[in-house]
Amino acid sequence: SCYSAPLLLSSPVLGTRPQTFRALALRGGANMATSADEDQKTARCNWPALEANPEVLTNFIHGVGVPKTWAFHDVLGLDAELLGMVPQPAQAFVLLYPDAEHPDQTRDASSEASSPFFLWQGPPLGNACGTIASIHAVVNTAAGESLVSGSALASFVDETKGLHPQDRGLALEKHEGIRAVHCAQAQEGQTQSHTEAVDHHFVCFVHSGGRLLELDGLKGAPVDRGPTNQDSLLVDAAEVVKAEFFAKNPDAKYILLALGPSMD
């Protein structure tokens, strides 16, 4: 099959949560829209959006304790030649896509707390999807194997490794170390006013146990996208992005990033 390649943005775009009413539905709903709006405004101020910029996300992961041997890189397209330009071995594929209305996801309290490391994004996390995608990308790959001892991310992983995804999300809401780094990076980049409601969302793809997993904090569990291995991660993730995102919304604008070895 063929597809019409959507526009891949080189200019910055902000990641976001979905609209207030859907976010609140995941926590049981709300009685008054005005109260919900105020809660979301507060959440966006506490967790403003990160720019979809490899430098911003790289500075974020370094700030929370990832060694400087790892970095995010632009992915300029999904054909083999462009994927081959990404520094190897690539560890994770991150997609920023338009967060159009899509059905609420069922969140099961029995979801596994073990592998992969996965956390839910509740309403108080505001526009934290870029941070959540970065955490998923790091902790589930080789980049997370040598976190700086005592760093914000190392402490968060140690404190939450045995918890349910919901409880991990609740722990992130209260983790001032990670939030401080997040907020500092939200002030970087080229865009202005990071606390408004924005209309794009970050998700992450990683290899785990021979499977390609889509990790989206707004969903109840990781989504199994089929077989993969570390060497074919980018190619396999690219096929999923073409079929599940580009083909369904070919006129939209996307940003693609990959976590891999630093070039510095």
PDB file of C-alpha atoms in Angstrom:
ATOM      1  CA  SER A   1       0.000   0.000   0.000  1.00  0.00           C
ATOM      2  CA  CYS A   2       1.059   3.612  -0.427  1.00  0.00           C
ATOM      3  CA  TYR A   3       0.412   6.752   1.564  1.00  0.00           C
ATOM      4  CA  SER A   4       0.763  10.469   1.092  1.00  0.00           C
ATOM      5  CA  ALA A   5       3.526  11.612   3.394  1.00  0.00           C
ATOM      6  CA  PRO A   6       2.248  14.251   5.835  1.00  0.00           C
ATOM      7  CA  LEU A   7       4.186  17.368   6.624  1.00  0.00           C
ATOM      8  CA  LEU A   8       7.018  16.752   9.078  1.00  0.00           C
ATOM      9  CA  LEU A   9       7.571  19.953  10.982  1.00  0.00           C
ATOM     10  CA  SER A  10      10.997  21.384  11.546  1.00  0.00           C
ATOM     11  CA  SER A  11       9.528  24.269  13.534  1.00  0.00           C
ATOM     12  CA  PRO A  12       8.679  23.715  17.223  1.00  0.00           C
ATOM     13  CA  VAL A  13       5.319  22.358  18.310  1.00  0.00           C
ATOM     14  CA  LEU A  14       4.041  21.973  21.856  1.00  0.00           C
ATOM     15  CA  GLY A  15       2.820  18.715  23.341  1.00  0.00           C
ATOM     16  CA  THR A  16      -0.408  18.645  25.324  1.00  0.00           C
ATOM     17  CA  ARG A  17      -3.014  16.710  27.160  1.00  0.00           C
ATOM     18  CA  PRO A  18      -6.461  16.130  25.696  1.00  0.00           C
ATOM     19  CA  GLN A  19      -9.338  18.450  26.421  1.00  0.00           C
ATOM     20  CA  THR A  20     -10.525  18.919  29.969  1.00  0.00           C
ATOM     21  CA  PHE A  21     -13.719  16.878  29.857  1.00  0.00           C
ATOM     22  CA  ARG A  22     -11.974  13.747  28.568  1.00  0.00           C
ATOM     23  CA  ALA A  23      -9.085  14.036  30.978  1.00  0.00           C
ATOM     24  CA  LEU A  24     -11.464  14.341  33.904  1.00  0.00           C
ATOM     25  CA  ALA A  25     -13.444  11.338  32.671  1.00  0.00           C
ATOM     26  CA  LEU A  26     -10.366   9.218  33.264  1.00  0.00           C
ATOM     27  CA  ARG A  27     -10.515  10.209  36.924  1.00  0.00           C
ATOM     28  CA  GLY A  28     -14.253   9.859  37.372  1.00  0.00           C
ATOM     29  CA  GLY A  29     -15.668  13.072  35.893  1.00  0.00           C
ATOM     30  CA  ALA A  30     -16.494  16.496  37.305  1.00  0.00           C
ATOM     31  CA  ASN A  31     -19.645  18.301  38.351  1.00  0.00           C
ATOM     32  CA  MET A  32     -18.922  21.790  37.066  1.00  0.00           C
ATOM     33  CA  ALA A  33     -17.152  22.753  33.850  1.00  0.00           C
ATOM     34  CA  THR A  34     -15.903  26.023  35.367  1.00  0.00           C
ATOM     35  CA  SER A  35     -14.198  24.164  38.216  1.00  0.00           C
ATOM     36  CA  ALA A  36     -12.721  21.697  35.724  1.00  0.00           C
ATOM     37  CA  ASP A  37     -11.396  24.545  33.602  1.00  0.00           C
ATOM     38  CA  GLU A  38      -9.713  26.126  36.615  1.00  0.00           C
ATOM     39  CA  ASP A  39      -8.175  22.792  37.599  1.00  0.00           C
ATOM     40  CA  GLN A  40      -6.775  22.327  34.111  1.00  0.00           C
ATOM     41  CA  LYS A  41      -5.414  25.879  34.055  1.00  0.00           C
ATOM     42  CA  THR A  42      -3.615  25.165  37.324  1.00  0.00           C
ATOM     43  CA  ALA A  43      -2.317  21.856  35.973  1.00  0.00           C
ATOM     44  CA  ARG A  44      -0.946  23.526  32.829  1.00  0.00           C
ATOM     45  CA  CYS A  45       0.820  26.124  34.971  1.00  0.00           C
ATOM     46  CA  ASN A  46       2.341  23.402  37.147  1.00  0.00           C
ATOM     47  CA  TRP A  47       3.309  21.276  34.114  1.00  0.00           C
ATOM     48  CA  PRO A  48       3.634  23.583  31.085  1.00  0.00           C
ATOM     49  CA  ALA A  49       4.201  22.116  27.632  1.00  0.00           C
ATOM     50  CA  LEU A  50       7.661  21.171  26.410  1.00  0.00           C
ATOM     51  CA  GLU A  51       8.647  22.112  22.904  1.00  0.00           C
ATOM     52  CA  ALA A  52       9.063  19.177  20.488  1.00  0.00           C
ATOM     53  CA  ASN A  53      12.702  20.012  20.041  1.00  0.00           C
ATOM     54  CA  PRO A  54      15.555  17.506  20.437  1.00  0.00           C
ATOM     55  CA  GLU A  55      17.671  20.024  22.326  1.00  0.00           C
ATOM     56  CA  VAL A  56      14.903  20.725  24.848  1.00  0.00           C
ATOM     57  CA  LEU A  57      14.154  17.037  25.460  1.00  0.00           C
ATOM     58  CA  THR A  58      17.862  16.218  25.633  1.00  0.00           C
ATOM     59  CA  ASN A  59      18.443  18.934  28.209  1.00  0.00           C
ATOM     60  CA  PHE A  60      15.467  17.605  30.169  1.00  0.00           C
ATOM     61  CA  ILE A  61      16.783  14.031  30.374  1.00  0.00           C
ATOM     62  CA  HIS A  62      20.284  15.242  31.248  1.00  0.00           C
ATOM     63  CA  GLY A  63      18.784  17.442  33.950  1.00  0.00           C
ATOM     64  CA  VAL A  64      16.981  14.527  35.607  1.00  0.00           C
ATOM     65  CA  GLY A  65      20.020  12.240  35.604  1.00  0.00           C
ATOM     66  CA  VAL A  66      20.548  10.582  32.204  1.00  0.00           C
ATOM     67  CA  PRO A  67      24.244  10.456  31.224  1.00  0.00           C
ATOM     68  CA  LYS A  68      25.286  12.867  28.475  1.00  0.00           C
ATOM     69  CA  THR A  69      26.203   9.932  26.277  1.00  0.00           C
ATOM     70  CA  TRP A  70      22.488   9.832  25.292  1.00  0.00           C
ATOM     71  CA  ALA A  71      20.470  12.427  23.389  1.00  0.00           C
ATOM     72  CA  PHE A  72      17.340  12.965  21.313  1.00  0.00           C
ATOM     73  CA  HIS A  73      17.704  13.485  17.566  1.00  0.00           C
ATOM     74  CA  ASP A  74      15.454  14.681  14.768  1.00  0.00           C
ATOM     75  CA  VAL A  75      14.038  12.005  12.468  1.00  0.00           C
ATOM     76  CA  LEU A  76      13.664  13.739   9.112  1.00  0.00           C
ATOM     77  CA  GLY A  77      11.455  11.148   7.475  1.00  0.00           C
ATOM     78  CA  LEU A  78      10.357   7.525   7.467  1.00  0.00           C
ATOM     79  CA  ASP A  79      12.116   6.108   4.424  1.00  0.00           C
ATOM     80  CA  ALA A  80      15.128   3.869   4.949  1.00  0.00           C
ATOM     81  CA  GLU A  81      17.708   6.461   3.929  1.00  0.00           C
ATOM     82  CA  LEU A  82      16.465   9.070   6.394  1.00  0.00           C
ATOM     83  CA  LEU A  83      16.025   6.560   9.207  1.00  0.00           C
ATOM     84  CA  GLY A  84      19.597   5.466   8.566  1.00  0.00           C
ATOM     85  CA  MET A  85      20.817   8.953   9.467  1.00  0.00           C
ATOM     86  CA  VAL A  86      19.718   8.516  13.097  1.00  0.00           C
ATOM     87  CA  PRO A  87      22.662   7.711  15.412  1.00  0.00           C
ATOM     88  CA  GLN A  88      22.695   4.033  16.327  1.00  0.00           C
ATOM     89  CA  PRO A  89      21.822   2.055  18.282  1.00  0.00           C
ATOM     90  CA  ALA A  90      18.522   3.935  18.489  1.00  0.00           C
ATOM     91  CA  GLN A  91      16.709   3.184  21.732  1.00  0.00           C
ATOM     92  CA  ALA A  92      13.266   4.756  21.322  1.00  0.00           C
ATOM     93  CA  PHE A  93      11.088   6.506  18.761  1.00  0.00           C
ATOM     94  CA  VAL A  94       9.016   9.505  19.872  1.00  0.00           C
ATOM     95  CA  LEU A  95       6.093  10.903  17.894  1.00  0.00           C
ATOM     96  CA  LEU A  96       4.303  14.214  18.342  1.00  0.00           C
ATOM     97  CA  TYR A  97       0.930  14.115  16.614  1.00  0.00           C
ATOM     98  CA  PRO A  98      -2.334  16.129  16.567  1.00  0.00           C
ATOM     99  CA  ASP A  99      -4.391  15.113  19.584  1.00  0.00           C
ATOM    100  CA  ALA A 100      -7.749  14.897  17.850  1.00  0.00           C
ATOM    101  CA  GLU A 101     -10.764  13.549  19.703  1.00  0.00           C
ATOM    102  CA  HIS A 102     -10.346   9.841  20.244  1.00  0.00           C
ATOM    103  CA  PRO A 103     -12.301   7.471  22.499  1.00  0.00           C
ATOM    104  CA  ASP A 104     -11.493   7.322  26.196  1.00  0.00           C
ATOM    105  CA  GLN A 105      -9.278   4.423  27.151  1.00  0.00           C
ATOM    106  CA  THR A 106     -10.316   1.920  29.795  1.00  0.00           C
ATOM    107  CA  ARG A 107      -7.885   1.934  32.684  1.00  0.00           C
ATOM    108  CA  ASP A 108      -7.810  -1.357  34.508  1.00  0.00           C
ATOM    109  CA  ALA A 109      -6.664  -1.390  38.118  1.00  0.00           C
ATOM    110  CA  SER A 110      -5.159  -4.826  37.461  1.00  0.00           C
ATOM    111  CA  SER A 111      -2.683  -3.472  34.873  1.00  0.00           C
ATOM    112  CA  GLU A 112       0.773  -4.898  35.443  1.00  0.00           C
ATOM    113  CA  ALA A 113       3.257  -2.865  37.441  1.00  0.00           C
ATOM    114  CA  SER A 114       6.343  -4.674  36.130  1.00  0.00           C
ATOM    115  CA  SER A 115       7.762  -4.546  32.606  1.00  0.00           C
ATOM    116  CA  PRO A 116       7.705  -2.205  30.796  1.00  0.00           C
ATOM    117  CA  PHE A 117       7.951   0.806  33.081  1.00  0.00           C
ATOM    118  CA  PHE A 118       4.707   2.634  32.319  1.00  0.00           C
ATOM    119  CA  LEU A 119       2.824   5.464  33.990  1.00  0.00           C
ATOM    120  CA  TRP A 120      -0.540   7.126  33.580  1.00  0.00           C
ATOM    121  CA  GLN A 121      -1.005  10.817  32.890  1.00  0.00           C
ATOM    122  CA  GLY A 122      -3.789  12.150  35.093  1.00  0.00           C
ATOM    123  CA  PRO A 123      -5.354  15.627  34.800  1.00  0.00           C
ATOM    124  CA  PRO A 124      -3.034  17.274  37.397  1.00  0.00           C
ATOM    125  CA  LEU A 125      -0.069  16.532  35.084  1.00  0.00           C
ATOM    126  CA  GLY A 126      -1.311  19.220  32.707  1.00  0.00           C
ATOM    127  CA  ASN A 127       0.877  19.380  29.590  1.00  0.00           C
ATOM    128  CA  ALA A 128       3.446  16.844  30.828  1.00  0.00           C
ATOM    129  CA  CYS A 129       3.172  14.396  27.921  1.00  0.00           C
ATOM    130  CA  GLY A 130       6.635  15.339  26.596  1.00  0.00           C
ATOM    131  CA  THR A 131       8.183  14.561  29.962  1.00  0.00           C
ATOM    132  CA  ILE A 132       6.225  11.309  30.249  1.00  0.00           C
ATOM    133  CA  ALA A 133       7.291  10.193  26.762  1.00  0.00           C
ATOM    134  CA  SER A 134      10.897  11.026  27.645  1.00  0.00           C
ATOM    135  CA  ILE A 135      10.705   9.023  30.874  1.00  0.00           C
ATOM    136  CA  HIS A 136       9.186   6.058  29.018  1.00  0.00           C
ATOM    137  CA  ALA A 137      11.924   6.312  26.379  1.00  0.00           C
ATOM    138  CA  VAL A 138      14.742   6.379  28.917  1.00  0.00           C
ATOM    139  CA  VAL A 139      13.653   3.989  31.639  1.00  0.00           C
ATOM    140  CA  ASN A 140      12.701   1.189  29.240  1.00  0.00           C
ATOM    141  CA  THR A 141      15.981   1.263  27.311  1.00  0.00           C
ATOM    142  CA  ALA A 142      19.739   1.129  27.759  1.00  0.00           C
ATOM    143  CA  ALA A 143      19.704   4.879  28.425  1.00  0.00           C
ATOM    144  CA  GLY A 144      18.135   4.187  31.799  1.00  0.00           C
ATOM    145  CA  GLU A 145      20.683   1.614  32.931  1.00  0.00           C
ATOM    146  CA  SER A 146      23.231   4.116  34.220  1.00  0.00           C
ATOM    147  CA  LEU A 147      21.228   6.957  35.726  1.00  0.00           C
ATOM    148  CA  VAL A 148      23.237   9.281  37.934  1.00  0.00           C
ATOM    149  CA  SER A 149      22.927   8.039  41.512  1.00  0.00           C
ATOM    150  CA  GLY A 150      20.668  10.261  43.589  1.00  0.00           C
ATOM    151  CA  SER A 151      19.334  12.112  40.542  1.00  0.00           C
ATOM    152  CA  ALA A 152      15.685  13.065  40.195  1.00  0.00           C
ATOM    153  CA  LEU A 153      14.885  10.287  37.726  1.00  0.00           C
ATOM    154  CA  ALA A 154      16.884   7.659  39.590  1.00  0.00           C
ATOM    155  CA  SER A 155      14.985   8.439  42.786  1.00  0.00           C
ATOM    156  CA  PHE A 156      11.642   8.422  40.971  1.00  0.00           C
ATOM    157  CA  VAL A 157      12.321   5.006  39.417  1.00  0.00           C
ATOM    158  CA  ASP A 158      13.488   3.560  42.726  1.00  0.00           C
ATOM    159  CA  GLU A 159      10.405   4.872  44.515  1.00  0.00           C
ATOM    160  CA  THR A 160       7.894   3.674  41.901  1.00  0.00           C
ATOM    161  CA  LYS A 161       9.337   0.547  40.267  1.00  0.00           C
ATOM    162  CA  GLY A 162       6.907  -1.755  42.063  1.00  0.00           C
ATOM    163  CA  LEU A 163       3.850   0.466  41.712  1.00  0.00           C
ATOM    164  CA  HIS A 164       0.798   0.357  39.478  1.00  0.00           C
ATOM    165  CA  PRO A 165       0.878   2.826  36.514  1.00  0.00           C
ATOM    166  CA  GLN A 166      -1.748   5.006  38.201  1.00  0.00           C
ATOM    167  CA  ASP A 167       0.329   5.285  41.361  1.00  0.00           C
ATOM    168  CA  ARG A 168       3.421   6.110  39.301  1.00  0.00           C
ATOM    169  CA  GLY A 169       1.485   8.959  37.714  1.00  0.00           C
ATOM    170  CA  LEU A 170       0.387  10.197  41.126  1.00  0.00           C
ATOM    171  CA  ALA A 171       4.008  10.046  42.299  1.00  0.00           C
ATOM    172  CA  LEU A 172       5.144  12.101  39.302  1.00  0.00           C
ATOM    173  CA  GLU A 173       2.552  14.777  40.112  1.00  0.00           C
ATOM    174  CA  LYS A 174       4.267  15.273  43.484  1.00  0.00           C
ATOM    175  CA  HIS A 175       7.901  14.859  42.376  1.00  0.00           C
ATOM    176  CA  GLU A 176       9.327  18.353  42.706  1.00  0.00           C
ATOM    177  CA  GLY A 177      12.753  17.342  41.381  1.00  0.00           C
ATOM    178  CA  ILE A 178      11.435  16.236  38.005  1.00  0.00           C
ATOM    179  CA  ARG A 179       8.899  19.063  37.842  1.00  0.00           C
ATOM    180  CA  ALA A 180      11.606  21.662  38.443  1.00  0.00           C
ATOM    181  CA  VAL A 181      13.654  20.379  35.499  1.00  0.00           C
ATOM    182  CA  HIS A 182      10.511  20.123  33.357  1.00  0.00           C
ATOM    183  CA  CYS A 183       9.522  23.727  34.112  1.00  0.00           C
ATOM    184  CA  ALA A 184      13.036  25.004  33.416  1.00  0.00           C
ATOM    185  CA  GLN A 185      13.021  23.368  29.985  1.00  0.00           C
ATOM    186  CA  ALA A 186       9.499  24.609  29.252  1.00  0.00           C
ATOM    187  CA  GLN A 187      11.012  28.097  29.213  1.00  0.00           C
ATOM    188  CA  GLU A 188      13.503  27.113  26.524  1.00  0.00           C
ATOM    189  CA  GLY A 189      13.059  26.833  22.763  1.00  0.00           C
ATOM    190  CA  GLN A 190      11.446  29.221  20.304  1.00  0.00           C
ATOM    191  CA  THR A 191       7.759  29.175  21.259  1.00  0.00           C
ATOM    192  CA  GLN A 192       6.003  31.419  23.757  1.00  0.00           C
ATOM    193  CA  SER A 193       3.280  30.901  26.376  1.00  0.00           C
ATOM    194  CA  HIS A 194       3.699  27.269  27.313  1.00  0.00           C
ATOM    195  CA  THR A 195       0.771  27.144  29.747  1.00  0.00           C
ATOM    196  CA  GLU A 196      -2.126  27.398  27.303  1.00  0.00           C
ATOM    197  CA  ALA A 197      -4.087  24.398  26.046  1.00  0.00           C
ATOM    198  CA  VAL A 198      -2.290  23.037  22.989  1.00  0.00           C
ATOM    199  CA  ASP A 199      -3.364  20.422  20.536  1.00  0.00           C
ATOM    200  CA  HIS A 200      -0.524  17.932  20.009  1.00  0.00           C
ATOM    201  CA  HIS A 201       0.474  14.915  22.086  1.00  0.00           C
ATOM    202  CA  PHE A 202       3.673  12.872  22.574  1.00  0.00           C
ATOM    203  CA  VAL A 203       3.837   9.065  22.477  1.00  0.00           C
ATOM    204  CA  CYS A 204       6.839   6.757  22.610  1.00  0.00           C
ATOM    205  CA  PHE A 205       7.748   3.437  20.961  1.00  0.00           C
ATOM    206  CA  VAL A 206      10.273   1.035  22.518  1.00  0.00           C
ATOM    207  CA  HIS A 207      11.469  -2.536  22.107  1.00  0.00           C
ATOM    208  CA  SER A 208      10.583  -4.836  24.997  1.00  0.00           C
ATOM    209  CA  GLY A 209      10.816  -8.627  25.002  1.00  0.00           C
ATOM    210  CA  GLY A 210      10.816  -8.896  21.230  1.00  0.00           C
ATOM    211  CA  ARG A 211       7.754  -6.657  20.831  1.00  0.00           C
ATOM    212  CA  LEU A 212       7.252  -3.085  19.662  1.00  0.00           C
ATOM    213  CA  LEU A 213       5.328  -1.279  22.395  1.00  0.00           C
ATOM    214  CA  GLU A 214       3.547   2.047  22.077  1.00  0.00           C
ATOM    215  CA  LEU A 215       3.643   3.851  25.429  1.00  0.00           C
ATOM    216  CA  ASP A 216       1.028   6.571  25.844  1.00  0.00           C
ATOM    217  CA  GLY A 217       0.279   7.825  29.340  1.00  0.00           C
ATOM    218  CA  LEU A 218      -3.313   8.552  28.350  1.00  0.00           C
ATOM    219  CA  LYS A 219      -3.959   4.880  27.593  1.00  0.00           C
ATOM    220  CA  GLY A 220      -4.604   2.162  30.118  1.00  0.00           C
ATOM    221  CA  ALA A 221      -1.674  -0.038  29.142  1.00  0.00           C
ATOM    222  CA  PRO A 222       1.131  -0.345  26.594  1.00  0.00           C
ATOM    223  CA  VAL A 223      -0.111  -1.141  23.088  1.00  0.00           C
ATOM    224  CA  ASP A 224       1.583  -4.137  21.438  1.00  0.00           C
ATOM    225  CA  ARG A 225       2.351  -3.136  17.838  1.00  0.00           C
ATOM    226  CA  GLY A 226       3.936  -6.418  16.765  1.00  0.00           C
ATOM    227  CA  PRO A 227       7.356  -8.057  16.676  1.00  0.00           C
ATOM    228  CA  THR A 228      10.594  -6.086  16.589  1.00  0.00           C
ATOM    229  CA  ASN A 229      14.185  -6.137  17.790  1.00  0.00           C
ATOM    230  CA  GLN A 230      16.584  -3.390  18.755  1.00  0.00           C
ATOM    231  CA  ASP A 231      18.147  -3.253  15.292  1.00  0.00           C
ATOM    232  CA  SER A 232      14.803  -2.901  13.491  1.00  0.00           C
ATOM    233  CA  LEU A 233      13.098  -0.654  16.057  1.00  0.00           C
ATOM    234  CA  LEU A 234      13.044   2.492  13.917  1.00  0.00           C
ATOM    235  CA  VAL A 235      11.932   0.695  10.760  1.00  0.00           C
ATOM    236  CA  ASP A 236       9.159  -1.175  12.571  1.00  0.00           C
ATOM    237  CA  ALA A 237       8.005   1.926  14.441  1.00  0.00           C
ATOM    238  CA  ALA A 238       7.983   3.841  11.153  1.00  0.00           C
ATOM    239  CA  GLU A 239       5.607   1.299   9.631  1.00  0.00           C
ATOM    240  CA  VAL A 240       3.234   1.659  12.572  1.00  0.00           C
ATOM    241  CA  VAL A 241       3.341   5.439  12.367  1.00  0.00           C
ATOM    242  CA  LYS A 242       2.560   5.317   8.635  1.00  0.00           C
ATOM    243  CA  ALA A 243      -0.392   2.944   9.116  1.00  0.00           C
ATOM    244  CA  GLU A 244      -1.839   4.162  12.409  1.00  0.00           C
ATOM    245  CA  PHE A 245      -1.174   7.904  12.235  1.00  0.00           C
ATOM    246  CA  PHE A 246      -0.154   9.196   8.799  1.00  0.00           C
ATOM    247  CA  ALA A 247      -2.679   7.155   6.810  1.00  0.00           C
ATOM    248  CA  LYS A 248      -5.534   8.142   9.106  1.00  0.00           C
ATOM    249  CA  ASN A 249      -4.679  11.841   9.109  1.00  0.00           C
ATOM    250  CA  PRO A 250      -2.449  12.554   6.099  1.00  0.00           C
ATOM    251  CA  ASP A 251      -2.987  16.311   6.173  1.00  0.00           C
ATOM    252  CA  ALA A 252      -1.789  16.723   9.745  1.00  0.00           C
ATOM    253  CA  LYS A 253       1.579  17.933  10.974  1.00  0.00           C
ATOM    254  CA  TYR A 254       3.937  15.661  12.889  1.00  0.00           C
ATOM    255  CA  ILE A 255       7.339  15.731  14.567  1.00  0.00           C
ATOM    256  CA  LEU A 256       9.509  12.613  14.848  1.00  0.00           C
ATOM    257  CA  LEU A 257      12.385  12.153  17.293  1.00  0.00           C
ATOM    258  CA  ALA A 258      14.620   9.280  18.323  1.00  0.00           C
ATOM    259  CA  LEU A 259      16.636   8.596  21.476  1.00  0.00           C
ATOM    260  CA  GLY A 260      20.128   7.386  20.709  1.00  0.00           C
ATOM    261  CA  PRO A 261      23.846   7.950  21.373  1.00  0.00           C
ATOM    262  CA  SER A 262      24.923  11.554  21.692  1.00  0.00           C
ATOM    263  CA  MET A 263      26.994  12.986  18.849  1.00  0.00           C
ATOM    264  CA  ASP A 264      28.951  15.297  21.180  1.00  0.00           C
TER     265      ASP A 264
END
